[in-house]
Coordinates of C-alpha atoms and ligand atoms in Angstrom, one line a residue:
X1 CA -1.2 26.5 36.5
X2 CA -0.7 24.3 33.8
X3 CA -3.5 23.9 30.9
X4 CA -6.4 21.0 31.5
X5 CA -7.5 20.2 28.3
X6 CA -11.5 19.1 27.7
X7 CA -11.4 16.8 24.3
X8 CA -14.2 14.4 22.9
X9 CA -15.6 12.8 20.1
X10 CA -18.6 14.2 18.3
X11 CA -20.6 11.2 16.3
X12 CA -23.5 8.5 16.5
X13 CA -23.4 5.9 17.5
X14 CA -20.0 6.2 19.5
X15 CA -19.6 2.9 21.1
X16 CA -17.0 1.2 19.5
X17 CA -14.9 4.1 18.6
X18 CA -11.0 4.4 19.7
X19 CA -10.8 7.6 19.9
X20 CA -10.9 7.8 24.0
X21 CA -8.2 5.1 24.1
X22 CA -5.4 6.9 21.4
X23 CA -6.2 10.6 22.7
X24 CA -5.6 9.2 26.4
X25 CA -2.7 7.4 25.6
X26 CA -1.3 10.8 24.1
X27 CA -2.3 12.9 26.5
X28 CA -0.6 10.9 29.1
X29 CA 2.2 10.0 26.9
X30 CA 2.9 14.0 26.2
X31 CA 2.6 14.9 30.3
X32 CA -0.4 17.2 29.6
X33 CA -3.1 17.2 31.8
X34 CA -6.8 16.6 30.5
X35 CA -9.8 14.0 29.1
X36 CA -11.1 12.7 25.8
X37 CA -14.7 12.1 26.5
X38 CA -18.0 11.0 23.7
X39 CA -20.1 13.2 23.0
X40 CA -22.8 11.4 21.1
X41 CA -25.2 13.5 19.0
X42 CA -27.9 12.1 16.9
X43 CA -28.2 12.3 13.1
X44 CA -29.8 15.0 11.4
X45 CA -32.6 16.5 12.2
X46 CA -32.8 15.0 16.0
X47 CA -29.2 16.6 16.8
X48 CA -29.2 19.4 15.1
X49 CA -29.5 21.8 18.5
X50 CA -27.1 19.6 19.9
X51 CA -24.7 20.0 17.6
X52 CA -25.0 24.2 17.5
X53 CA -24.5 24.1 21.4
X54 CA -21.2 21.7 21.2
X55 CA -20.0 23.8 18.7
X56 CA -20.4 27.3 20.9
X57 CA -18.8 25.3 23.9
X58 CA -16.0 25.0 21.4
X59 CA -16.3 28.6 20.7
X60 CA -16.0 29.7 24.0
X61 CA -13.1 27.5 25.1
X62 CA -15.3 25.0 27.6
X63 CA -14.0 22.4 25.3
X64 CA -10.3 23.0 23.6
X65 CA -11.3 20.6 21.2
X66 CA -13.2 17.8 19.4
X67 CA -13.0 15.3 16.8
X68 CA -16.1 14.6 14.8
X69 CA -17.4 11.7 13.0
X70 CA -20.2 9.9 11.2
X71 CA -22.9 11.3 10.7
X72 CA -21.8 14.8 11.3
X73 CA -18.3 15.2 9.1
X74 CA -20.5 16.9 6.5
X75 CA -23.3 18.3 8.4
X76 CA -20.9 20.2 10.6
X77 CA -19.5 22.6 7.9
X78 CA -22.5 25.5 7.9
X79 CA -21.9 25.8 11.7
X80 CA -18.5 26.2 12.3
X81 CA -16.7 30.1 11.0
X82 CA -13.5 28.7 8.8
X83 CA -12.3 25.8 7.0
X84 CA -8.9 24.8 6.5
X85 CA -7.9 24.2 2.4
X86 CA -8.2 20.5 2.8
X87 CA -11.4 20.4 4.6
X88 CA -13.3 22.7 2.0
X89 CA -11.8 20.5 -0.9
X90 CA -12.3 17.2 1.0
X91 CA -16.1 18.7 1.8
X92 CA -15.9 16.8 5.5
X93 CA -14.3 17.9 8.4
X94 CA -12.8 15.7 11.4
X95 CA -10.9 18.2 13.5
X96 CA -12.6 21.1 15.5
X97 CA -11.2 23.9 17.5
X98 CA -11.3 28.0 18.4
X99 CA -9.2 30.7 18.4
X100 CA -10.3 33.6 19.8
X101 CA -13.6 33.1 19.6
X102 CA -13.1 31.3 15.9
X103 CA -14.1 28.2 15.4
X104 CA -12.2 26.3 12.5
X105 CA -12.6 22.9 11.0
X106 CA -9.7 20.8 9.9
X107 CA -9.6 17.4 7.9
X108 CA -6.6 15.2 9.1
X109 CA -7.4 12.3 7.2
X110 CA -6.2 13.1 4.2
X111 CA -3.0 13.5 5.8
X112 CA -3.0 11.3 7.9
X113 CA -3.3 8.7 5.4
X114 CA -0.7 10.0 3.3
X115 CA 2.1 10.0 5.8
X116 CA 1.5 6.5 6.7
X117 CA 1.8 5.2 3.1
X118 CA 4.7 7.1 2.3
X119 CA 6.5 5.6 5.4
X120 CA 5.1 2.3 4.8
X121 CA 5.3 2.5 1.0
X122 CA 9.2 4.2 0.5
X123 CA 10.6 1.8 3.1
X124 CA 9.4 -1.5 1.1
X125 CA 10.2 0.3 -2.4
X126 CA 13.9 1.6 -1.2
X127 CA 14.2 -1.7 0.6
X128 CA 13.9 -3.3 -2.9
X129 CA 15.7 -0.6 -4.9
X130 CA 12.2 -0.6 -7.1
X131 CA 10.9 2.9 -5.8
X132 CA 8.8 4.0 -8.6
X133 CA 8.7 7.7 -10.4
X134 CA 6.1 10.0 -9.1
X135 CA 4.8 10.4 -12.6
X136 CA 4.3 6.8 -12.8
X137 CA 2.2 6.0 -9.7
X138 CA -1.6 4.8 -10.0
X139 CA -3.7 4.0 -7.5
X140 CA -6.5 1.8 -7.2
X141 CA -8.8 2.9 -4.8
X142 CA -12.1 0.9 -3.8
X143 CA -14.9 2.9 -2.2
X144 CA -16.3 6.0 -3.0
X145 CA -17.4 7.1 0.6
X146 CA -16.0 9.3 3.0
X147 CA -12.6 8.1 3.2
X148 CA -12.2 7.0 -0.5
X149 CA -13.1 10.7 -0.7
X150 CA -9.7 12.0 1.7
X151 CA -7.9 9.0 0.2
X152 CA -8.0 10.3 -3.3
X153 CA -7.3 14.0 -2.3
X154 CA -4.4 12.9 -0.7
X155 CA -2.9 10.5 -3.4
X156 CA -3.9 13.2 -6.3
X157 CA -2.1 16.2 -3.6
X158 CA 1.1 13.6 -3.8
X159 CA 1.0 13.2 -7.7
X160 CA -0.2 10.2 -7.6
X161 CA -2.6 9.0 -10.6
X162 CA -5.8 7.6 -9.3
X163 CA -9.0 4.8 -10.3
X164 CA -11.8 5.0 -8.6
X165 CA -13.4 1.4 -8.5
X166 CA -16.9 1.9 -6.9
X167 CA -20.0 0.2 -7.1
X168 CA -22.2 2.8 -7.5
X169 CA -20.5 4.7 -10.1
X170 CA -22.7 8.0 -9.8
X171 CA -20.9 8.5 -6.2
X172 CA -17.1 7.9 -7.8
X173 CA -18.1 10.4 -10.4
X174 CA -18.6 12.8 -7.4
X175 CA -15.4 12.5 -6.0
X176 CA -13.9 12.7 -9.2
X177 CA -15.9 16.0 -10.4
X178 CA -15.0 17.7 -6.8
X179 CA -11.5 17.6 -7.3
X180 CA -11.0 18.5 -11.2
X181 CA -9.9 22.3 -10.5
X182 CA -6.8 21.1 -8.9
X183 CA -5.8 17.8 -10.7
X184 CA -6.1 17.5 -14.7
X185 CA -8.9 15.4 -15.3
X186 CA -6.4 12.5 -17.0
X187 CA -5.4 11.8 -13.8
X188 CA -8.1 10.4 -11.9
X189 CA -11.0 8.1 -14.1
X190 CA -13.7 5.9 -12.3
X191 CA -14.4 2.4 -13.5
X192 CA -16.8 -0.3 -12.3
X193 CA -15.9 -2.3 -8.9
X194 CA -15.9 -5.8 -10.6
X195 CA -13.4 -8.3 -12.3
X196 CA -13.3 -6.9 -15.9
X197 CA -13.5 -3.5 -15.5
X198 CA -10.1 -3.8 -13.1
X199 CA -8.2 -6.6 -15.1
X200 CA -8.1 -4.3 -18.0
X201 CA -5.9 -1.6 -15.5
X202 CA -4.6 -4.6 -13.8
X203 CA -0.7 -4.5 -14.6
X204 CA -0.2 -0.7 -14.6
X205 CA -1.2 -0.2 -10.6
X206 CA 1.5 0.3 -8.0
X207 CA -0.9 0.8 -4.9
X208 CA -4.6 -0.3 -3.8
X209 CA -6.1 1.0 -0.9
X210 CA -9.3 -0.5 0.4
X211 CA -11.6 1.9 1.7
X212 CA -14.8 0.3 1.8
X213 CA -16.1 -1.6 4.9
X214 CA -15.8 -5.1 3.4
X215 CA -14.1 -7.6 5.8
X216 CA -14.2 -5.5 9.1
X217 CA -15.3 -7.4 12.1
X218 CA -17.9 -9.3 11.9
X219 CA -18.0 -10.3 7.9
X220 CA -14.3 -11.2 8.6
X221 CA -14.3 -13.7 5.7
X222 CA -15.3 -11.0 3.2
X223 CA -12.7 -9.0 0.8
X224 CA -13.6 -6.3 -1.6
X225 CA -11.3 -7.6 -4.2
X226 CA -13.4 -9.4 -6.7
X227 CA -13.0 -13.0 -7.1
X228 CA -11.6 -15.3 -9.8
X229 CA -8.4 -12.2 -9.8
X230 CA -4.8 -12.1 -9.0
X231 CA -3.7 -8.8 -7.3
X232 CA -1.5 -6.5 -9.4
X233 CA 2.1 -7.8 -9.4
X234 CA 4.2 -5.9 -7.5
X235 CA 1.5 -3.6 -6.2
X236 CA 1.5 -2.3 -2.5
X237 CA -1.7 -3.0 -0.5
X238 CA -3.2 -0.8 2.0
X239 CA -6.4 -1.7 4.2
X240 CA -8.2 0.9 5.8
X241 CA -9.8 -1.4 7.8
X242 CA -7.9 -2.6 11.1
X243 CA -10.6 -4.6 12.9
X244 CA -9.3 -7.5 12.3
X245 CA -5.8 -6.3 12.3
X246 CA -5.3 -9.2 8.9
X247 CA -8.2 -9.2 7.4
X248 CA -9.3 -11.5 4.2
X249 CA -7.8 -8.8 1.7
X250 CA -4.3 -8.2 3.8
X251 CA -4.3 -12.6 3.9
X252 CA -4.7 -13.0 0.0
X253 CA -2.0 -10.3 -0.7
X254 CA 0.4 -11.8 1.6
X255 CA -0.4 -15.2 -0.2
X256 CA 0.5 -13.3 -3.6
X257 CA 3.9 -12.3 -1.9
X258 CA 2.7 -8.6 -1.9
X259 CA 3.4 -5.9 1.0
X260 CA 0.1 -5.2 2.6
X261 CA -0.8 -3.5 6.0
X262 CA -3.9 -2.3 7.6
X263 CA -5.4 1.2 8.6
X264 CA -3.8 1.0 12.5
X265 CA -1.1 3.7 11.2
X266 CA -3.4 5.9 9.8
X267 CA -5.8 5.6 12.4
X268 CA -3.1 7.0 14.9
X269 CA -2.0 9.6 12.4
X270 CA -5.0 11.1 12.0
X271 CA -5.5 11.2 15.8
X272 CA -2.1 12.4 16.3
X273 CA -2.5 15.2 13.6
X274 CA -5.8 16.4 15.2
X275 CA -3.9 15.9 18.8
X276 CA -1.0 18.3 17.4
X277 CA -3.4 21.1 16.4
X278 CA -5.4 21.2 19.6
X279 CA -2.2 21.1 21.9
X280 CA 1.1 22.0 19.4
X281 CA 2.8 19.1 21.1
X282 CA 3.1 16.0 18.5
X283 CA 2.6 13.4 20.6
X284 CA 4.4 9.5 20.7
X285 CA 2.8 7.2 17.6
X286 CA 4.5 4.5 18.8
X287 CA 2.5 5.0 22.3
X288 CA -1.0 5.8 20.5
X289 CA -0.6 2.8 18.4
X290 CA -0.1 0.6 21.3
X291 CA -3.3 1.9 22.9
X292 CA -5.3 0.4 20.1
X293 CA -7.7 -2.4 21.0
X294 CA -7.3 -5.4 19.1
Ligands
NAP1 P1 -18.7 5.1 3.9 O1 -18.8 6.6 3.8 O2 -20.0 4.4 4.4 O3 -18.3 4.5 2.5 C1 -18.2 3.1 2.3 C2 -17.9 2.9 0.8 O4 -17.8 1.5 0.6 C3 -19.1 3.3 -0.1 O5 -18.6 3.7 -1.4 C4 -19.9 2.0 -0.3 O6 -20.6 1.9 -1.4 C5 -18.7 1.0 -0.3 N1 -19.2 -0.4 0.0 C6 -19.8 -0.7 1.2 N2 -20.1 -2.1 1.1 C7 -19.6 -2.5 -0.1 C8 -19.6 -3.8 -0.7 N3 -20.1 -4.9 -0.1 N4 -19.0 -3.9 -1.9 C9 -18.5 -2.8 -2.6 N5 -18.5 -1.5 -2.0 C10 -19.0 -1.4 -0.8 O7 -17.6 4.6 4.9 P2 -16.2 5.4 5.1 O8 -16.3 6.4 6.2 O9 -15.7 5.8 3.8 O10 -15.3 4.1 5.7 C11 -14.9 3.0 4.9 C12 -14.0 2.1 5.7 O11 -12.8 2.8 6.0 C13 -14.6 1.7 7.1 O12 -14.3 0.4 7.3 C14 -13.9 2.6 8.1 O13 -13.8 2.0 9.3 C15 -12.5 2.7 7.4 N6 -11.8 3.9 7.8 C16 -10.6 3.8 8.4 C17 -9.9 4.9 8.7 C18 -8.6 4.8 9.4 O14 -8.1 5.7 10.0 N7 -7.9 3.6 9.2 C19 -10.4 6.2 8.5 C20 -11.7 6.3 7.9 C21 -12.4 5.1 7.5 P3 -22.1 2.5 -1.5 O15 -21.9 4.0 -1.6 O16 -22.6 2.0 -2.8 O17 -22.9 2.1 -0.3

């Protein structure tokens, strides 16, 4: 008889999440048999017995796998038996499953965002015949939360230099400190989120990723690019956010004539990733993207 296999979402709150919708759409599109339900658990400490029980129903194969989320990336780590590299270095894990009575903790974010920028980002460089040197790559990245935090592993894993512009600088120095064993400390520096700090770096950046919340649905007619500033010529411009699919910060840079997209592909990567590792059968993007509510 052919494996059913019990998936779901740890997180809180769960209701708007797209999870059910991609894994579906995989499971279907791989012909496997098995559901992708939401398991909410409250935050800390309300869920904390929750969250121990999930994780033996993991251990004991009831559930072949789970994805977890906010607030629990973090608070999962003491209860599961073994990280993977990334997910001890990244400090959050997204990506749960057992073997043999082991339960391990994965991050596919990271990757997940790297493989849709290099796809996205060789295609428009090649296309041009302007693909840059490794060694000459910066980043700006805005945000210094959870994803600003696999977002900067994954560019500095890829050679890529990297500026942290964050608000609250104490937090961007956290990111930065965390990863210092593996990349020099040249390559990764932390500046101010505002107009002057970034103007100064302005015309050496080739990529700017977005990962804070500003101008998801509903503050649609927000952008985390300060105001009163041009976009760096020539740069490439990656949203995390996808709800709207063009929000205010993908509309300027098409208005500067810049290649911009939104976090859809990584979204489906990360999904697919975590879909690969529970099953070993990599699964149709094209389908999982499709599946994505708009
Ligand atoms: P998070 O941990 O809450 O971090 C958000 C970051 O944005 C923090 O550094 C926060 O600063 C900053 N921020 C919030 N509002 C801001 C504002 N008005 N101005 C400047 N900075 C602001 O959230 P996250 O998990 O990193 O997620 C960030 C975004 O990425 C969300 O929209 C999420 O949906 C999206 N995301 C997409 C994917 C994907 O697959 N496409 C994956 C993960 C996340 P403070 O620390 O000062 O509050």
């Amino acid at each position: 008889m052919s494996k059913y296999y019990s998936l779901g979402l740890i997180g809180y709150p769960l209701l708007k999440s797209q999870s059910p919708n991609l894994h579906s759409a995989a499971i279907r599109s791989s012909n496997l048999m098995g559901e992708y339900k939401l398991y909410p658990i409250e935050p800390f400490p309300l869920g904390k017995d929750a969250l121990f029980e999930i994780v033996e129903r993991v251990r004991d194969g009831q559930l072949s796998g789970l994805n977890v989320t906010i607030p629990h990336k973090t608070n999962i780590i003491p209860v599961i038996d073994k990280l993977s590299p990334e997910a001890e270095l990244i400090g959050a894990v997204n990506t749960l499953y057992s073997q043999d009575g082991v339960v391990f903790g994965d991050n596919t974010d990271a990757t997940g965002f790297i493989k849709d920028l290099s796809r996205h980002f060789n295609r428009v460089f090649d296309k041009k015949s302007k693909k840059v040197e490794i060694e000459k790559k910066k980043a700006l990245v805005l945000g210094a939360g959870g994803a600003a935090r696999a977002v900067v592993f994954a560019l500095l894993n890829a050679g890529w230099m990297v500026i942290i512009a964050a608000r609250n600088p104490v937090k961007a120095m956290d990111i930065a400190h965390s990863y210092k064993l593996f990349a020099n400390s040249d390559r990764i520096i932390c500046i101010p989120l505002e107009k002057k700090s970034i103007s100064i770096e302005l015309h050496s950046i080739n990529l700017v990723v977005n990962a804070t919340p500003v101008g998801m649905y509903p503050d649609v007619n927000r952008s985390p690019w300060p105001g009163g500033l041009t976009l760096p010529p020539g740069a490439f411009i990656y949203d995390l956010v996808y709800k709207p699919h063009e929000t205010k910060f993908i509309q300027t840079a098409i208005m500067e004539g810049l290649p911009a997209v939104n976090g859809i592909g990584m979204l489906v990567e990360q999904a697919a990733l975590a879909f690969e590792l529970w099953t070993g059968v990599s699964p149709s993007r094209e389908i999982m993207s499709k599946a994505v509510e708009h």
